Short mmCIF file of C-alpha atoms and ligand atoms in Angstrom, two decimals:
data_model
loop_
_atom_site.label_atom_id
_atom_site.label_comp_id
_atom_site.label_asym_id
_atom_site.label_seq_id
_atom_site.Cartn_x
_atom_site.Cartn_y
_atom_site.Cartn_z
CA MET A 1 -59.73 -14.83 32.74
CA ASN A 2 -59.95 -12.97 29.47
CA PRO A 3 -62.17 -14.43 26.73
CA ASN A 4 -59.20 -15.76 24.77
CA SER A 5 -57.69 -17.58 27.67
CA THR A 6 -59.85 -20.72 27.39
CA LEU A 7 -57.72 -23.34 25.65
CA SER A 8 -59.19 -25.43 22.83
CA LEU A 9 -57.97 -28.99 23.15
CA GLY A 10 -58.77 -32.12 21.15
CA PRO A 11 -58.94 -35.85 21.92
CA SER A 12 -55.27 -36.60 21.16
CA GLU A 13 -53.26 -38.25 23.93
CA ALA A 14 -51.04 -35.17 24.30
CA ASP A 15 -54.06 -32.91 24.68
CA LEU A 16 -55.76 -35.22 27.17
CA VAL A 17 -52.57 -35.35 29.24
CA GLN A 18 -52.63 -31.54 29.28
CA ALA A 19 -56.32 -31.50 30.23
CA ALA A 20 -55.70 -34.03 33.01
CA ASP A 21 -52.80 -31.95 34.34
CA LEU A 22 -55.06 -28.91 34.46
CA LEU A 23 -57.74 -30.86 36.33
CA ARG A 24 -55.25 -32.25 38.81
CA ALA A 25 -54.02 -28.71 39.41
CA GLY A 26 -57.55 -27.65 40.35
CA GLN A 27 -58.46 -25.96 37.06
CA LEU A 28 -61.81 -26.30 35.27
CA VAL A 29 -61.95 -28.26 32.01
CA ALA A 30 -65.05 -29.01 29.94
CA PHE A 31 -65.08 -32.41 28.26
CA PRO A 32 -67.45 -34.55 26.19
CA THR A 33 -69.41 -37.42 27.66
CA GLU A 34 -72.00 -39.54 25.87
CA THR A 35 -74.76 -37.47 27.51
CA VAL A 36 -73.71 -33.79 27.30
CA TYR A 37 -70.48 -31.80 27.71
CA GLY A 38 -69.52 -31.68 31.37
CA LEU A 39 -67.87 -28.80 33.23
CA GLY A 40 -65.22 -30.74 35.11
CA GLY A 41 -63.28 -29.90 38.24
CA SER A 42 -61.56 -32.08 40.84
CA ALA A 43 -64.19 -33.39 43.25
CA LEU A 44 -61.52 -33.49 45.95
CA MET A 45 -60.87 -29.73 45.97
CA GLY A 46 -63.51 -27.53 47.57
CA GLU A 47 -62.45 -24.26 45.99
CA THR A 48 -62.35 -25.89 42.57
CA VAL A 49 -65.91 -27.12 43.08
CA ALA A 50 -66.87 -23.60 44.17
CA GLY A 51 -65.32 -22.46 40.89
CA ILE A 52 -67.73 -24.73 38.98
CA TYR A 53 -70.65 -22.90 40.58
CA ALA A 54 -69.05 -19.53 39.89
CA ALA A 55 -68.39 -20.36 36.22
CA LYS A 56 -71.97 -21.56 35.72
CA GLY A 57 -73.42 -18.69 37.72
CA ARG A 58 -75.55 -21.23 39.59
CA PRO A 59 -77.65 -19.46 42.21
CA SER A 60 -77.88 -22.49 44.53
CA PHE A 61 -75.82 -25.46 45.62
CA ASN A 62 -77.24 -28.75 44.33
CA PRO A 63 -75.15 -31.87 44.63
CA LEU A 64 -72.99 -32.69 41.61
CA ILE A 65 -72.20 -35.99 39.95
CA ALA A 66 -68.68 -37.36 40.51
CA HIS A 67 -67.30 -38.94 37.34
CA VAL A 68 -64.78 -41.76 37.58
CA ALA A 69 -63.03 -44.06 35.09
CA SER A 70 -64.05 -47.44 36.49
CA VAL A 71 -66.21 -49.39 38.91
CA ASP A 72 -63.17 -49.84 41.14
CA ALA A 73 -62.66 -46.09 41.30
CA ALA A 74 -66.34 -45.70 42.28
CA LYS A 75 -65.92 -48.28 45.04
CA ASP A 76 -63.20 -46.12 46.59
CA LEU A 77 -65.79 -43.38 47.14
CA VAL A 78 -69.08 -45.07 48.04
CA GLN A 79 -70.40 -48.04 49.99
CA TRP A 80 -70.95 -50.69 47.37
CA SER A 81 -73.87 -53.13 47.46
CA ASP A 82 -75.10 -56.20 45.58
CA LEU A 83 -77.71 -54.08 43.86
CA ALA A 84 -75.11 -51.52 42.82
CA ALA A 85 -72.92 -54.31 41.47
CA ARG A 86 -75.77 -55.73 39.40
CA ILE A 87 -76.73 -52.41 37.89
CA ALA A 88 -73.14 -51.36 37.29
CA ALA A 89 -72.34 -54.66 35.58
CA ALA A 90 -75.24 -54.10 33.21
CA PHE A 91 -74.94 -50.36 32.48
CA TRP A 92 -71.50 -49.01 33.29
CA PRO A 93 -69.83 -47.41 31.56
CA GLY A 94 -72.92 -45.55 30.40
CA PRO A 95 -75.51 -42.81 30.92
CA LEU A 96 -76.52 -43.96 34.40
CA THR A 97 -75.69 -42.29 37.71
CA LEU A 98 -75.97 -44.15 41.02
CA VAL A 99 -76.46 -42.42 44.38
CA LEU A 100 -74.88 -44.40 47.21
CA PRO A 101 -73.76 -43.71 50.79
CA LEU A 102 -70.32 -42.14 51.03
CA ARG A 103 -67.55 -44.37 52.21
CA GLU A 104 -65.17 -43.59 55.04
CA GLY A 105 -62.09 -41.72 53.81
CA HIS A 106 -63.70 -40.76 50.49
CA GLY A 107 -61.99 -37.38 50.32
CA VAL A 108 -64.78 -35.76 48.28
CA SER A 109 -65.52 -32.10 49.03
CA SER A 110 -68.80 -31.56 50.89
CA LEU A 111 -69.65 -28.97 48.26
CA VAL A 112 -69.96 -31.83 45.74
CA THR A 113 -72.58 -33.57 47.89
CA ALA A 114 -74.11 -30.32 49.20
CA GLY A 115 -73.50 -31.68 52.67
CA LEU A 116 -75.38 -34.95 52.07
CA PRO A 117 -74.05 -38.30 53.31
CA THR A 118 -74.50 -39.74 49.80
CA LEU A 119 -72.65 -39.30 46.51
CA ALA A 120 -73.88 -39.44 42.94
CA VAL A 121 -71.30 -41.30 40.88
CA ARG A 122 -71.04 -42.28 37.21
CA VAL A 123 -68.64 -44.05 34.88
CA PRO A 124 -69.16 -42.41 31.47
CA ALA A 125 -68.79 -44.48 28.31
CA HIS A 126 -67.40 -41.79 26.01
CA PRO A 127 -63.85 -42.92 25.14
CA THR A 128 -62.43 -39.41 25.52
CA ALA A 129 -64.07 -38.98 28.93
CA GLN A 130 -62.81 -42.42 29.92
CA ARG A 131 -59.24 -41.66 28.92
CA LEU A 132 -59.29 -38.26 30.57
CA LEU A 133 -60.64 -39.66 33.84
CA SER A 134 -58.03 -42.42 33.86
CA LEU A 135 -55.31 -39.84 33.40
CA VAL A 136 -56.71 -37.69 36.20
CA GLY A 137 -56.85 -40.70 38.50
CA GLY A 138 -59.46 -39.18 40.82
CA PRO A 139 -63.12 -38.17 40.84
CA VAL A 140 -64.16 -35.24 38.65
CA ALA A 141 -67.32 -33.32 39.51
CA ALA A 142 -69.03 -32.33 36.30
CA PRO A 143 -72.45 -30.74 35.87
CA SER A 144 -73.47 -29.75 32.36
CA ALA A 145 -71.08 -27.20 30.86
CA ASN A 146 -73.57 -24.38 30.36
CA PRO A 147 -74.32 -21.18 32.22
CA SER A 148 -77.10 -21.77 34.76
CA GLY A 149 -80.55 -21.66 33.17
CA ARG A 150 -79.35 -22.21 29.60
CA ILE A 151 -79.73 -25.40 27.63
CA SER A 152 -77.25 -28.22 28.04
CA PRO A 153 -74.31 -28.20 25.61
CA THR A 154 -73.95 -31.05 23.16
CA THR A 155 -71.05 -29.54 21.18
CA ALA A 156 -67.79 -27.82 22.14
CA ALA A 157 -69.05 -24.72 20.34
CA HIS A 158 -71.97 -24.52 22.78
CA VAL A 159 -69.48 -24.69 25.66
CA HIS A 160 -67.22 -21.99 24.23
CA HIS A 161 -70.24 -19.78 23.61
CA GLY A 162 -71.36 -20.01 27.23
CA LEU A 163 -68.14 -20.32 29.20
CA ASP A 164 -65.19 -18.86 27.27
CA GLY A 165 -62.97 -16.87 29.60
CA LYS A 166 -64.45 -18.62 32.65
CA ILE A 167 -62.75 -22.03 32.42
CA ALA A 168 -59.22 -23.20 31.61
CA ALA A 169 -59.96 -25.45 28.64
CA VAL A 170 -62.52 -27.24 26.50
CA VAL A 171 -61.79 -30.70 25.10
CA ASP A 172 -63.56 -30.88 21.72
CA ASP A 173 -64.43 -34.32 20.44
CA GLY A 174 -67.49 -33.60 18.35
CA PRO A 175 -71.16 -33.78 19.24
CA CYS A 176 -72.44 -35.92 22.13
CA GLY A 177 -74.32 -39.07 21.16
CA VAL A 178 -77.12 -39.21 23.73
CA GLY A 179 -77.76 -35.50 24.21
CA LEU A 180 -79.79 -36.17 27.36
CA GLU A 181 -78.51 -36.10 30.93
CA SER A 182 -77.85 -39.38 32.73
CA THR A 183 -80.62 -41.32 34.42
CA ILE A 184 -80.11 -41.13 38.20
CA VAL A 185 -81.01 -44.05 40.47
CA GLY A 186 -80.87 -43.73 44.25
CA LEU A 187 -79.57 -46.83 46.04
CA ALA A 188 -79.02 -45.32 49.46
CA GLY A 189 -82.41 -46.29 50.91
CA ASP A 190 -84.36 -49.51 51.32
CA ALA A 191 -85.60 -49.65 47.74
CA PRO A 192 -84.14 -48.27 44.49
CA VAL A 193 -85.59 -44.89 43.51
CA LEU A 194 -85.68 -43.09 40.17
CA LEU A 195 -84.24 -39.68 41.06
CA ARG A 196 -84.08 -38.32 37.51
CA PRO A 197 -85.13 -39.82 34.19
CA GLY A 198 -82.47 -39.47 31.52
CA GLY A 199 -80.47 -41.11 28.78
CA LEU A 200 -80.95 -44.71 29.95
CA ALA A 201 -84.53 -46.02 29.77
CA VAL A 202 -86.11 -46.85 33.12
CA GLU A 203 -87.56 -50.09 31.70
CA GLU A 204 -84.07 -51.38 30.94
CA ILE A 205 -83.00 -50.80 34.54
CA GLU A 206 -86.16 -52.41 35.89
CA THR A 207 -85.59 -55.48 33.73
CA VAL A 208 -82.12 -55.97 35.18
CA LEU A 209 -83.36 -55.32 38.73
CA GLY A 210 -86.40 -57.55 38.36
CA GLN A 211 -88.43 -54.88 40.19
CA SER A 212 -89.77 -51.43 39.47
CA LEU A 213 -88.10 -48.26 40.62
CA LEU A 214 -89.93 -46.12 43.12
CA ASP A 215 -90.79 -42.56 42.14
CA ARG A 216 -88.79 -39.88 43.79
CA ASP A 217 -91.60 -38.88 46.11
CA GLN A 218 -92.31 -42.50 47.16
CA GLY A 219 -88.77 -42.98 48.41
CA ASP A 220 -87.70 -42.94 52.00
CA PRO A 221 -87.85 -39.24 52.95
CA LEU A 222 -84.56 -39.54 54.76
CA THR A 223 -82.73 -40.69 51.68
CA ALA A 224 -84.72 -39.07 48.87
CA PRO A 225 -82.37 -36.20 48.21
CA GLY A 226 -84.85 -33.72 46.82
CA GLN A 227 -86.54 -33.72 50.17
CA LEU A 228 -83.37 -33.82 52.17
CA LEU A 229 -82.10 -30.93 50.11
CA SER A 230 -85.01 -28.60 50.51
CA HIS A 231 -85.24 -29.38 54.19
CA TYR A 232 -81.55 -29.70 54.90
CA ALA A 233 -81.07 -27.55 57.91
CA PRO A 234 -79.18 -27.67 61.17
CA ASN A 235 -81.22 -28.81 64.17
CA ALA A 236 -80.38 -25.64 65.99
CA ALA A 237 -81.94 -22.29 65.12
CA VAL A 238 -79.97 -20.25 62.59
CA ARG A 239 -79.91 -16.41 62.58
CA LEU A 240 -78.53 -14.68 59.51
CA MET A 241 -76.84 -11.31 58.91
CA ALA A 242 -75.62 -11.22 62.49
CA ASP A 243 -72.94 -8.60 63.18
CA ALA A 244 -72.09 -10.42 66.39
CA PRO A 245 -73.37 -13.44 68.33
CA GLN A 246 -75.65 -13.19 71.33
CA SER A 247 -74.51 -14.86 74.54
CA ASN A 248 -76.32 -18.15 73.80
CA GLU A 249 -75.17 -18.43 70.19
CA LEU A 250 -72.30 -19.97 68.30
CA TYR A 251 -70.96 -17.60 65.63
CA LEU A 252 -70.10 -18.56 62.07
CA GLY A 253 -67.81 -15.78 60.93
CA PHE A 254 -66.77 -14.41 57.55
CA GLY A 255 -63.80 -12.16 56.83
CA ALA A 256 -62.93 -9.82 59.69
CA ARG A 257 -65.98 -10.93 61.67
CA ASP A 258 -64.33 -13.89 63.35
CA GLY A 259 -66.26 -16.54 65.27
CA ASP A 260 -66.27 -20.10 66.57
CA LEU A 261 -65.59 -20.96 62.94
CA ASN A 262 -64.88 -18.66 60.02
CA LEU A 263 -66.06 -19.46 56.48
CA SER A 264 -63.13 -17.49 55.09
CA PRO A 265 -60.92 -15.29 57.29
CA SER A 266 -59.72 -13.48 54.17
CA GLY A 267 -63.27 -12.85 52.96
CA ASN A 268 -62.85 -15.09 49.90
CA LEU A 269 -66.24 -16.33 48.63
CA ALA A 270 -64.81 -19.44 46.90
CA GLU A 271 -63.17 -20.48 50.15
CA ALA A 272 -66.39 -19.73 52.04
CA ALA A 273 -68.40 -21.88 49.63
CA ALA A 274 -65.91 -24.72 49.97
CA ASN A 275 -66.20 -24.58 53.78
CA LEU A 276 -69.95 -23.96 54.08
CA PHE A 277 -71.35 -27.45 54.62
CA ASP A 278 -68.51 -28.64 56.85
CA CYS A 279 -68.89 -25.56 59.05
CA LEU A 280 -72.67 -26.00 59.35
CA HIS A 281 -72.27 -29.67 60.25
CA GLN A 282 -69.60 -28.92 62.83
CA LEU A 283 -71.58 -26.17 64.52
CA ASP A 284 -74.81 -28.17 64.35
CA ALA A 285 -73.17 -31.05 66.20
CA ARG A 286 -72.96 -28.76 69.24
CA ASN A 287 -76.72 -28.20 69.27
CA ILE A 288 -76.59 -24.52 70.18
CA PRO A 289 -78.26 -21.71 68.16
CA ILE A 290 -76.05 -20.45 65.35
CA ALA A 291 -75.60 -16.84 64.27
CA VAL A 292 -74.03 -16.24 60.87
CA ALA A 293 -72.05 -13.17 59.81
CA PRO A 294 -73.27 -11.26 56.73
CA ILE A 295 -72.03 -12.73 53.45
CA PRO A 296 -71.75 -10.33 50.48
CA ASP A 297 -74.58 -11.08 48.05
CA HIS A 298 -72.61 -11.19 44.82
CA GLY A 299 -70.94 -13.96 42.82
CA LEU A 300 -70.83 -17.17 44.88
CA GLY A 301 -72.39 -15.20 47.73
CA HIS A 302 -75.79 -15.72 46.06
CA ALA A 303 -75.55 -19.50 46.36
CA ILE A 304 -74.09 -19.30 49.88
CA ASN A 305 -76.90 -17.00 51.02
CA ASP A 306 -79.50 -19.19 49.30
CA ARG A 307 -78.28 -22.18 51.29
CA LEU A 308 -78.08 -20.21 54.53
CA ARG A 309 -81.61 -18.89 54.06
CA ARG A 310 -82.85 -22.48 53.71
CA ALA A 311 -80.94 -23.44 56.82
CA ALA A 312 -82.57 -20.57 58.70
CA ALA A 313 -86.11 -21.04 57.35
CA PRO A 314 -88.78 -21.94 59.90
CA ARG A 315 -89.59 -25.66 59.77
CA ASP A 316 -92.07 -28.01 61.39
P1 AMP B 401 -75.97 -32.15 37.23
O1 AMP B 401 -76.16 -30.77 37.72
O2 AMP B 401 -76.33 -32.33 35.79
O3 AMP B 401 -74.65 -32.74 37.59
O4 AMP B 401 -77.08 -33.01 37.95
C1 AMP B 401 -76.88 -33.54 39.19
C2 AMP B 401 -78.16 -34.20 39.58
O5 AMP B 401 -77.87 -35.26 40.45
C3 AMP B 401 -79.09 -33.28 40.30
O6 AMP B 401 -80.42 -33.53 39.88
C4 AMP B 401 -78.91 -33.68 41.74
O7 AMP B 401 -80.02 -33.40 42.54
C5 AMP B 401 -78.62 -35.15 41.63
N1 AMP B 401 -77.75 -35.61 42.71
C6 AMP B 401 -76.45 -35.43 42.82
N2 AMP B 401 -75.97 -35.92 43.97
C7 AMP B 401 -77.01 -36.45 44.60
C8 AMP B 401 -77.18 -37.10 45.84
N3 AMP B 401 -76.17 -37.32 46.68
N4 AMP B 401 -78.40 -37.48 46.15
C9 AMP B 401 -79.39 -37.27 45.28
N5 AMP B 401 -79.33 -36.66 44.13
C10 AMP B 401 -78.15 -36.25 43.78
MG1 MG B 402 -77.53 -28.97 33.67
#
């Protein structure tokens, strides 16, 4: 994309219809929420989600928050609970993200969840975000709309400065009100866990719950995502940069190096990123050592290799 090719849109209905059309077509569109500007892409399309990482230049795959227009839309994606209902009734729409177990038939790309069985979901309160999400009619993955490592954008000008030429459009509706990322509460384990402090005060949540939130590191290690993430690895041994498999190994191919599965037969890194977690899960289910073809270490290849290195790291 050349630097002038990022459209500037506003909050008018006609512009939001255009933005929603772009999102439904798998394009990237930045939009305002009450927390910060989000870099949105359809959560249902793996290559689009890979494009979010590419546009941000993120060097690793962390799970992203899926934004939806309503509680009902959230319930289509995750397993709802009484606790979730209580918190959502009090704080949605708003700057609160809930992490819940994925529901059967959710359709969300495994690149959004970074291969986890849970999904972070939020109903933003910003009227423009609300309208846009209703028009899209499906979940939109949206991390902050800034290049990796830079500060979060609270105006459309910040977004243009960081991402012009890398995304299809920016919806400008003035500065964000909260300016802090959403508070994230994990509800996938036995007790609610504060996964990230943010724009909604913890005390307010605790008042509604009638109990205190556990700290991240007190949570159930199987459901506390930070831990799952750093340790996420197939059960079987993983060998990287393998030109060919040995006789006892499954082979995860890339490009012309074909195998039991191939991340991208055409050698496309966005496609490889979109397929990465599904491929690892599928091969892991067979419980045989896995050899992985070399992945070029540029662009999305950095994040793919980062994840593969973690999968291959020695563990206890
Ligand atoms: P952002 O990059 O601003 O969208 O932030 C996403 C945050 O949500 C990160 O801190 C993630 O670790 C966290 N997150 C997203 N999905 C999950 C999940 N399934 N489990 C736990 N944390 C999550
Ligand atoms: Mg961010």
